[in-house]
Amino acid sequence: MNFAPEFISLLRETSKLVALTGAGVSQESGLRTFRDAQTGLWAQYKPAELASTEAFRRDPKLVWDWYAWRREAVKGVRPNPGHYALAQLAKHVPEFRLITQNVDGLHHMAGNQRLIELHGNIQRVRCADCYTFTETWGDDTESVPQCSVCGGLLRPDVVWFGESLPRDQLEAAVEAARTCGVFFSIGTSGVVQPAASLALAAHNHGAVIVEINAEPTPLTPKADFVFQGKSGEILPELVKVVWVE
Ligand SMILES: [Zn+2]
């Protein structure tokens, strides 16, 4: 792949870079999207019927089991070269912030520190009542495991339909977008909020917008540099050319 010389020098000189990743990055690891993943026993349910506080209130065990199944699905999946390239990029850019909409924890697995997780992480479990995090729990239980502090039900630390995003993560994401020199939008359709508005915030504050995605998105016309294809192929090449060679 050929990268324009001005693009390469721009990246080399930037001190503050933000990357936002979406479902496309996980899909390249073989993880099916939330909406495609309903197979077997779960095919009869719509994700929206399971990923909500209402569903959890109605049938906590059903929702718990669904997440146990999803955690199990993630176990068979590894980070792809795009995840690793971002972890490597973090070592070269003075200030790098990685924002993700993905809940699978693959960026962590690839070694990315200081991640902003807009939608939480299915690998983390917390109390539905008092918010205490739990490191160990049983998935094979008759009923939903309980919080050791207050006895409340445990739930995945993810953002459900109808819930607001974790405020500290959202504020950190907005701040990063507004103050960066270069903003990468990677594997995200550009229609899901707040992802779309983060790229626009960066654009409106003068950042150079770089889009890497399989197909054009609503962001494409506003992007300064557009790369259509797999992030797992484009990012490793880019990191090599810009920072390693
Ligand atoms: Zn509790």
Coordinates of N, CA and C in Angstrom, one line a residue, residues 35-132:
R35 N -25.5 -8.2 16.3 CA -26.8 -8.5 15.6 C -26.7 -9.8 14.8
D36 N -25.5 -10.2 14.4 CA -25.4 -11.4 13.6 C -25.2 -12.6 14.5
A37 N -24.9 -12.3 15.8 CA -24.4 -13.4 16.6 C -25.5 -14.3 17.2
Q38 N -26.7 -14.0 16.9 CA -27.8 -14.8 17.5 C -28.0 -16.1 16.8
T39 N -27.4 -17.1 17.4 CA -27.5 -18.5 16.8 C -28.0 -19.4 17.8
G40 N -28.3 -20.7 17.4 CA -28.7 -21.7 18.3 C -29.8 -21.3 19.2
L41 N -29.6 -21.6 20.4 CA -30.7 -21.3 21.4 C -31.1 -19.8 21.4
W42 N -30.2 -19.0 21.0 CA -30.4 -17.5 21.2 C -31.1 -16.9 19.9
A43 N -31.2 -17.7 18.9 CA -31.7 -17.2 17.6 C -33.1 -16.6 17.8
Q44 N -33.9 -17.1 18.7 CA -35.3 -16.6 18.9 C -35.4 -15.3 19.6
Y45 N -34.2 -14.8 20.1 CA -34.3 -13.5 20.8 C -33.6 -12.4 20.0
K46 N -34.1 -11.2 20.1 CA -33.4 -10.0 19.5 C -32.5 -9.5 20.6
P47 N -31.3 -9.0 20.2 CA -30.4 -8.5 21.2 C -31.1 -7.4 22.1
A48 N -31.9 -6.6 21.5 CA -32.6 -5.5 22.2 C -33.5 -6.1 23.3
E49 N -33.9 -7.3 23.1 CA -34.8 -8.0 24.1 C -34.0 -8.5 25.3
L50 N -32.7 -8.6 25.1 CA -31.8 -9.2 26.1 C -30.9 -8.2 26.8
A51 N -30.5 -7.2 26.0 CA -29.5 -6.2 26.5 C -30.2 -5.0 27.0
S52 N -31.0 -5.1 28.0 CA -31.7 -4.0 28.6 C -32.0 -4.2 30.1
T53 N -32.1 -3.2 30.8 CA -32.4 -3.3 32.3 C -33.8 -3.9 32.4
E54 N -34.7 -3.7 31.5 CA -36.0 -4.2 31.6 C -36.0 -5.8 31.5
A55 N -35.2 -6.2 30.5 CA -35.0 -7.7 30.3 C -34.4 -8.3 31.6
F56 N -33.4 -7.6 32.1 CA -32.7 -8.1 33.3 C -33.7 -8.2 34.5
R57 N -34.5 -7.2 34.6 CA -35.5 -7.2 35.7 C -36.5 -8.4 35.5
R58 N -36.9 -8.6 34.3 CA -37.9 -9.6 34.0 C -37.3 -11.0 34.2
D59 N -36.1 -11.2 33.6 CA -35.6 -12.5 33.7 C -34.0 -12.4 33.8
P60 N -33.5 -12.1 34.9 CA -32.1 -11.9 35.1 C -31.2 -13.1 34.7
K61 N -31.7 -14.3 34.9 CA -31.0 -15.5 34.6 C -30.8 -15.6 33.1
L62 N -31.9 -15.3 32.3 CA -31.8 -15.4 30.8 C -30.7 -14.4 30.3
V63 N -30.7 -13.2 30.8 CA -29.7 -12.2 30.4 C -28.3 -12.6 30.8
W64 N -28.2 -13.1 32.1 CA -26.9 -13.5 32.6 C -26.3 -14.7 31.7
D65 N -27.2 -15.6 31.3 CA -26.8 -16.8 30.5 C -26.3 -16.3 29.1
W66 N -27.0 -15.3 28.6 CA -26.7 -14.8 27.3 C -25.3 -14.2 27.3
Y67 N -25.0 -13.5 28.3 CA -23.6 -12.9 28.4 C -22.6 -13.9 28.7
A68 N -22.9 -14.9 29.4 CA -22.0 -16.0 29.7 C -21.6 -16.7 28.3
W69 N -22.6 -16.9 27.5 CA -22.5 -17.4 26.1 C -21.6 -16.5 25.3
R70 N -21.9 -15.2 25.4 CA -21.1 -14.3 24.6 C -19.6 -14.2 25.0
R71 N -19.4 -14.3 26.4 CA -18.0 -14.3 26.9 C -17.3 -15.6 26.4
E72 N -18.0 -16.6 26.3 CA -17.5 -17.9 25.8 C -17.1 -17.8 24.4
A73 N -17.9 -17.1 23.6 CA -17.7 -16.9 22.2 C -16.4 -16.1 22.0
V74 N -16.2 -15.1 22.8 CA -15.0 -14.2 22.7 C -13.7 -15.0 23.1
K75 N -13.8 -16.0 23.9 CA -12.7 -16.8 24.3 C -12.0 -17.4 23.1
G76 N -12.8 -17.8 22.1 CA -12.2 -18.4 20.9 C -11.6 -17.4 19.9
V77 N -11.6 -16.1 20.3 CA -11.2 -15.1 19.3 C -9.9 -14.4 19.8
R78 N -9.0 -14.1 18.9 CA -7.8 -13.4 19.3 C -7.7 -12.1 18.6
P79 N -7.0 -11.2 19.2 CA -6.8 -9.9 18.6 C -6.2 -10.1 17.2
N80 N -6.5 -9.2 16.2 CA -5.9 -9.3 14.9 C -4.8 -8.3 14.7
P81 N -4.1 -8.4 13.6 CA -2.9 -7.5 13.4 C -3.3 -6.0 13.6
G82 N -4.5 -5.6 13.3 CA -4.9 -4.2 13.5 C -4.9 -3.8 15.0
H83 N -5.4 -4.7 15.9 CA -5.3 -4.5 17.3 C -3.9 -4.3 17.7
Y84 N -3.0 -5.2 17.3 CA -1.6 -5.1 17.7 C -0.9 -3.9 17.1
A85 N -1.3 -3.5 15.9 CA -0.7 -2.3 15.3 C -1.1 -1.0 16.2
L86 N -2.3 -1.0 16.7 CA -2.7 0.1 17.5 C -1.9 0.1 18.8
A87 N -1.6 -1.0 19.4 CA -0.8 -1.1 20.6 C 0.6 -0.7 20.3
Q88 N 1.1 -0.9 19.1 CA 2.4 -0.5 18.7 C 2.5 1.0 18.5
L89 N 1.4 1.5 17.8 CA 1.3 2.9 17.5 C 1.4 3.7 18.8
A90 N 0.7 3.2 19.9 CA 0.7 3.9 21.2 C 2.1 4.1 21.7
K91 N 3.1 3.3 21.3 CA 4.4 3.5 21.8 C 5.2 4.6 21.1
H92 N 4.7 5.0 19.9 CA 5.4 6.0 19.1 C 4.8 7.4 19.2
V93 N 3.5 7.5 19.5 CA 2.9 8.9 19.5 C 2.9 9.4 20.9
P94 N 3.4 10.6 21.2 CA 3.5 11.1 22.5 C 2.2 11.0 23.3
E95 N 1.1 11.5 22.7 CA -0.2 11.3 23.4 C -1.1 10.6 22.5
F96 N -1.4 9.4 22.9 CA -2.3 8.6 22.1 C -3.5 8.1 23.0
R97 N -4.7 8.3 22.5 CA -5.9 7.8 23.2 C -6.7 6.9 22.2
L98 N -7.0 5.7 22.8 CA -7.8 4.8 22.0 C -9.2 4.7 22.6
I99 N -10.1 5.0 21.8 CA -11.6 5.0 22.2 C -12.2 3.8 21.4
T100 N -12.9 3.0 22.1 CA -13.6 1.9 21.4 C -15.1 1.8 21.8
Q101 N -15.8 1.3 20.8 CA -17.2 1.0 21.0 C -17.4 -0.5 21.3
N102 N -16.3 -1.2 21.1 CA -16.4 -2.7 21.3 C -16.3 -3.1 22.7
V103 N -17.0 -4.1 23.1 CA -17.1 -4.6 24.5 C -16.4 -5.9 24.7
D104 N -15.7 -6.4 23.7 CA -15.1 -7.7 23.7 C -13.8 -7.8 24.5
G105 N -13.1 -6.7 24.7 CA -11.8 -6.7 25.4 C -10.6 -7.1 24.6
L106 N -10.8 -7.1 23.3 CA -9.7 -7.5 22.4 C -8.5 -6.5 22.4
H107 N -8.8 -5.2 22.6 CA -7.8 -4.2 22.6 C -6.9 -4.5 23.9
H108 N -7.5 -4.8 25.0 CA -6.8 -5.1 26.2 C -5.9 -6.3 26.0
M109 N -6.5 -7.3 25.3 CA -5.7 -8.5 25.0 C -4.5 -8.2 24.2
A110 N -4.6 -7.2 23.3 CA -3.5 -6.9 22.4 C -2.5 -6.0 23.1
G111 N -2.8 -5.6 24.3 CA -1.8 -4.8 25.1 C -2.0 -3.3 25.1
N112 N -3.2 -2.9 24.7 CA -3.5 -1.4 24.8 C -3.9 -1.0 26.2
Q113 N -3.1 0.0 26.6 CA -3.4 0.6 28.0 C -4.3 1.8 27.8
R114 N -4.8 2.3 28.9 CA -5.5 3.6 28.9 C -6.6 3.6 27.8
L115 N -7.4 2.6 27.8 CA -8.5 2.5 26.8 C -9.7 3.2 27.3
I116 N -10.4 4.0 26.4 CA -11.7 4.6 26.7 C -12.7 3.6 26.1
E117 N -13.5 3.0 27.0 CA -14.5 2.0 26.6 C -15.9 2.7 26.7
L118 N -16.5 3.1 25.5 CA -17.7 3.8 25.6 C -18.9 2.9 25.9
H119 N -18.8 1.6 25.6 CA -20.0 0.8 25.9 C -19.7 -0.3 26.9
G120 N -18.6 -0.1 27.6 CA -18.2 -1.1 28.7 C -17.5 -2.3 28.1
N121 N -17.5 -3.4 28.9 CA -16.6 -4.5 28.6 C -17.3 -5.8 29.1
I122 N -17.6 -6.7 28.3 CA -18.4 -7.9 28.7 C -17.5 -8.8 29.7
Q123 N -16.2 -8.6 29.7 CA -15.3 -9.4 30.6 C -15.4 -8.9 32.0
R124 N -16.0 -7.7 32.2 CA -16.1 -7.2 33.6 C -17.5 -7.4 34.1
V125 N -17.6 -7.7 35.3 CA -18.9 -8.0 36.0 C -19.0 -7.1 37.2
R126 N -20.2 -6.5 37.4 CA -20.4 -5.7 38.6 C -21.8 -5.9 39.1
C127 N -22.0 -5.4 40.3 CA -23.2 -5.5 41.0 C -24.2 -4.5 40.3
A128 N -25.5 -5.0 40.1 CA -26.5 -4.2 39.5 C -27.0 -3.1 40.4
D129 N -26.8 -3.3 41.7 CA -27.3 -2.4 42.7 C -26.2 -1.4 43.2
C130 N -25.1 -1.9 43.7 CA -24.1 -1.0 44.3 C -22.9 -0.8 43.5
Y131 N -22.8 -1.3 42.3 CA -21.7 -1.1 41.3 C -20.4 -1.7 41.7
T132 N -20.3 -2.5 42.8 CA -19.0 -3.1 43.1 C -18.6 -4.1 42.1

